[in-house]
mmCIF file of C-alpha atoms in Angstrom:
data_model
loop_
_atom_site.group_PDB
_atom_site.id
_atom_site.type_symbol
_atom_site.label_atom_id
_atom_site.label_comp_id
_atom_site.label_asym_id
_atom_site.label_seq_id
_atom_site.Cartn_x
_atom_site.Cartn_y
_atom_site.Cartn_z
ATOM 1 C CA MET A 1 19.524 -3.797 -19.427
ATOM 2 C CA GLN A 2 20.413 -7.719 -20.626
ATOM 3 C CA PRO A 3 18.315 -8.601 -24.056
ATOM 4 C CA LEU A 4 16.865 -12.043 -21.928
ATOM 5 C CA LEU A 5 15.317 -9.492 -18.630
ATOM 6 C CA VAL A 6 13.809 -7.668 -21.454
ATOM 7 C CA TYR A 7 12.283 -10.523 -22.967
ATOM 8 C CA GLY A 8 11.711 -11.770 -19.471
ATOM 9 C CA ILE A 9 9.570 -8.873 -18.946
ATOM 10 C CA ILE A 10 8.120 -8.560 -22.053
ATOM 11 C CA ARG A 11 6.807 -12.782 -21.585
ATOM 12 C CA ALA A 12 6.397 -12.061 -17.582
ATOM 13 C CA LEU A 13 3.579 -9.201 -18.079
ATOM 14 C CA SER A 14 2.033 -11.531 -20.737
ATOM 15 C CA LEU A 15 1.607 -14.218 -18.473
ATOM 16 C CA ALA A 16 0.303 -11.522 -16.146
ATOM 17 C CA GLU A 17 -2.612 -10.045 -17.961
ATOM 18 C CA ARG A 18 -4.361 -12.886 -18.328
ATOM 19 C CA GLY A 19 -3.456 -14.375 -14.632
ATOM 20 C CA PRO A 20 -4.984 -13.108 -11.278
ATOM 21 C CA ALA A 21 -3.550 -10.491 -11.258
ATOM 22 C CA ALA A 22 -3.970 -8.855 -14.648
ATOM 23 C CA GLU A 23 -5.604 -5.849 -13.867
ATOM 24 C CA VAL A 24 -2.037 -4.962 -11.413
ATOM 25 C CA ALA A 25 0.182 -6.099 -14.536
ATOM 26 C CA GLU A 26 -1.881 -3.635 -17.460
ATOM 27 C CA ALA A 27 -1.376 -0.483 -14.431
ATOM 28 C CA PHE A 28 1.853 -1.430 -14.848
ATOM 29 C CA ALA A 29 2.981 -2.480 -18.179
ATOM 30 C CA ALA A 30 1.806 0.833 -19.487
ATOM 31 C CA MET A 31 4.442 2.406 -17.588
ATOM 32 C CA ALA A 32 6.999 -0.738 -18.286
ATOM 33 C CA LYS A 33 9.002 1.017 -21.492
ATOM 34 C CA GLY A 34 9.943 3.957 -19.438
ATOM 35 C CA LEU A 35 11.039 2.821 -16.195
ATOM 36 C CA ARG A 36 14.935 2.201 -14.961
ATOM 37 C CA TRP A 37 15.701 -1.460 -14.260
ATOM 38 C CA THR A 38 17.962 -1.894 -11.436
ATOM 39 C CA GLN A 39 20.115 -4.114 -9.708
ATOM 40 C CA ASN A 40 21.352 -4.514 -5.629
ATOM 41 C CA ALA A 41 24.750 -2.787 -5.756
ATOM 42 C CA ASN A 42 25.552 -5.332 -3.326
ATOM 43 C CA TYR A 43 24.978 -8.244 -5.953
ATOM 44 C CA LEU A 44 27.318 -6.546 -8.772
ATOM 45 C CA ARG A 45 30.486 -6.441 -6.115
ATOM 46 C CA ASP A 46 29.806 -10.164 -5.746
ATOM 47 C CA PRO A 47 31.477 -12.494 -8.266
ATOM 48 C CA ILE A 48 29.032 -15.562 -6.935
ATOM 49 C CA MET A 49 25.965 -13.074 -7.744
ATOM 50 C CA ARG A 50 27.860 -13.166 -11.693
ATOM 51 C CA ALA A 51 25.320 -15.226 -12.888
ATOM 52 C CA PHE A 52 22.766 -14.684 -11.662
ATOM 53 C CA LEU A 53 23.120 -10.678 -12.098
ATOM 54 C CA ALA A 54 21.692 -11.863 -15.741
ATOM 55 C CA ASP A 55 18.598 -12.910 -14.406
ATOM 56 C CA TYR A 56 16.861 -10.472 -13.082
ATOM 57 C CA ALA A 57 16.060 -6.722 -11.679
ATOM 58 C CA TYR A 58 14.028 -4.765 -10.242
ATOM 59 C CA VAL A 59 12.939 -1.044 -10.854
ATOM 60 C CA GLU A 60 11.399 0.756 -7.761
ATOM 61 C CA LEU A 61 8.303 2.651 -8.704
ATOM 62 C CA VAL A 62 8.195 4.053 -4.190
ATOM 63 C CA GLY A 63 10.695 5.138 -2.315
ATOM 64 C CA PRO A 64 14.173 6.678 -2.278
ATOM 65 C CA GLY A 65 14.989 6.613 -5.897
ATOM 66 C CA GLY A 66 11.356 5.938 -6.555
ATOM 67 C CA ILE A 67 8.545 7.918 -8.917
ATOM 68 C CA ALA A 68 7.868 8.426 -5.700
ATOM 69 C CA ARG A 69 9.403 9.135 -3.333
ATOM 70 C CA GLU A 70 9.218 7.984 0.172
ATOM 71 C CA ALA A 71 12.447 7.350 3.666
ATOM 72 C CA ASP A 72 10.787 4.947 4.740
ATOM 73 C CA THR A 73 8.559 2.426 2.292
ATOM 74 C CA ALA A 74 9.636 1.412 -1.095
ATOM 75 C CA LEU A 75 7.375 -0.079 -3.853
ATOM 76 C CA GLY A 76 8.580 -1.989 -7.497
ATOM 77 C CA MET A 77 7.974 -4.548 -9.089
ATOM 78 C CA LEU A 78 10.677 -8.241 -9.513
ATOM 79 C CA LEU A 79 11.194 -9.660 -12.701
ATOM 80 C CA ILE A 80 13.715 -13.241 -12.216
ATOM 81 C CA SER A 81 14.352 -15.002 -16.163
ATOM 82 C CA PRO A 82 13.018 -19.283 -15.283
ATOM 83 C CA GLN A 83 15.311 -21.771 -14.366
ATOM 84 C CA SER A 84 17.482 -18.848 -12.139
ATOM 85 C CA LYS A 85 18.180 -19.306 -8.181
ATOM 86 C CA TYR A 86 17.912 -16.221 -6.185
ATOM 87 C CA PRO A 87 20.283 -17.146 -3.669
ATOM 88 C CA PRO A 88 19.194 -16.776 0.175
ATOM 89 C CA HIS A 89 19.691 -13.331 1.470
ATOM 90 C CA ARG A 90 18.253 -11.163 4.031
ATOM 91 C CA HIS A 91 18.089 -7.121 4.405
ATOM 92 C CA PRO A 92 16.604 -5.164 7.876
ATOM 93 C CA ALA A 93 13.024 -3.838 5.860
ATOM 94 C CA GLN A 94 10.569 -6.621 6.101
ATOM 95 C CA GLU A 95 9.078 -7.013 2.604
ATOM 96 C CA VAL A 96 5.560 -8.423 1.197
ATOM 97 C CA TYR A 97 5.818 -9.945 -2.575
ATOM 98 C CA LEU A 98 2.404 -10.463 -4.433
ATOM 99 C CA VAL A 99 3.566 -12.822 -7.346
ATOM 100 C CA LEU A 100 1.775 -12.146 -10.474
ATOM 101 C CA ALA A 101 3.327 -13.700 -13.137
ATOM 102 C CA GLY A 102 5.343 -17.046 -12.321
ATOM 103 C CA GLU A 103 5.302 -20.175 -10.399
ATOM 104 C CA ALA A 104 8.799 -19.732 -8.006
ATOM 105 C CA ASN A 105 10.062 -21.853 -5.597
ATOM 106 C CA TRP A 106 10.096 -19.990 -2.756
ATOM 107 C CA TRP A 107 11.949 -20.205 0.574
ATOM 108 C CA ARG A 108 12.542 -19.032 4.464
ATOM 109 C CA GLU A 109 14.561 -19.543 6.876
ATOM 110 C CA GLY A 110 12.990 -22.629 9.122
ATOM 111 C CA GLU A 111 10.304 -23.349 6.523
ATOM 112 C CA PRO A 112 11.094 -25.649 3.425
ATOM 113 C CA TRP A 113 10.483 -24.957 -0.044
ATOM 114 C CA ARG A 114 6.929 -24.203 -1.226
ATOM 115 C CA ILE A 115 5.347 -23.159 -4.214
ATOM 116 C CA LEU A 116 3.735 -20.185 -5.034
ATOM 117 C CA PRO A 117 1.382 -19.617 -7.919
ATOM 118 C CA ALA A 118 1.113 -16.183 -9.559
ATOM 119 C CA ALA A 119 -1.993 -13.959 -6.594
ATOM 120 C CA ALA A 120 -0.234 -15.229 -3.988
ATOM 121 C CA LEU A 121 1.180 -13.276 -1.552
ATOM 122 C CA VAL A 122 4.547 -13.792 0.104
ATOM 123 C CA HIS A 123 5.524 -11.779 3.265
ATOM 124 C CA HIS A 124 9.128 -12.436 4.543
ATOM 125 C CA GLU A 125 10.155 -10.286 8.986
ATOM 126 C CA PRO A 126 13.429 -8.185 8.584
ATOM 127 C CA ASN A 127 15.955 -10.410 8.724
ATOM 128 C CA VAL A 128 14.775 -12.948 8.024
ATOM 129 C CA ALA A 129 17.040 -15.245 5.444
ATOM 130 C CA HIS A 130 15.201 -16.119 2.382
ATOM 131 C CA ALA A 131 15.304 -17.296 -1.076
ATOM 132 C CA MET A 132 13.535 -18.521 -4.215
ATOM 133 C CA ARG A 133 14.195 -20.739 -7.589
ATOM 134 C CA THR A 134 12.278 -19.490 -10.288
ATOM 135 C CA LEU A 135 10.927 -22.656 -12.731
ATOM 136 C CA ASN A 136 9.623 -22.875 -16.785
ATOM 137 C CA GLN A 137 8.189 -19.069 -16.621
ATOM 138 C CA PRO A 138 9.935 -15.799 -15.522
ATOM 139 C CA LEU A 139 8.824 -14.260 -12.422
ATOM 140 C CA LEU A 140 7.047 -11.237 -11.890
ATOM 141 C CA ALA A 141 5.594 -9.692 -8.507
ATOM 142 C CA LEU A 142 5.116 -6.569 -6.845
ATOM 143 C CA TYR A 143 6.899 -5.668 -3.757
ATOM 144 C CA ALA A 144 6.788 -3.666 -0.829
ATOM 145 C CA TRP A 145 10.038 -2.796 1.737
ATOM 146 C CA ARG A 146 8.933 -1.174 5.280
ATOM 147 C CA GLY A 147 11.391 0.056 8.200
ATOM 148 C CA GLU A 148 14.887 0.156 7.395
ATOM 149 C CA ILE A 149 15.091 -0.093 3.332
ATOM 150 C CA GLY A 150 18.175 1.772 2.924
ATOM 151 C CA THR A 151 20.361 -0.558 3.704
ATOM 152 C CA ALA A 152 19.972 -3.396 0.433
ATOM 153 C CA ALA A 153 20.056 -7.077 1.327
ATOM 154 C CA ARG A 154 22.796 -9.402 1.760
ATOM 155 C CA LEU A 155 23.709 -12.852 1.227
ATOM 156 C CA VAL A 156 24.352 -15.079 3.750
ATOM 157 C CA GLY A 157 24.885 -19.208 3.969
ATOM 158 C CA ASN A 158 23.372 -22.186 1.556
#
């Protein structure tokens, strides 16, 4: 994992442990060092995503590759470094985020950008394009995917 992401995890957990989702963050922090952070394979092959790859990672806790195996549910943590943009993308799984640390701008197809703070819940219906832009803090969010989780997210036009 990139050194910037390691620093981002430490900083995000520190922020989260002082925020409204502190109990979730503390439980996650207890196991964070031993987890296998990864990145979307579709993004690894996309030259447009090279810069973003240095700024993002996720860990699957529950799901096909998680500590607890599930076929149609995934639960994990997403980390995005400060001042980063997760470009518009979509996937067939339904998705919910609980923001643990960091304010970020969130966008969903057909809606304006909006700033959401820690403890905010974000819901994306299947195949609806969405994106995120972090501000001055790393974004750490608990995510849940339900449904067709075997199909990774794909970028869509900006």
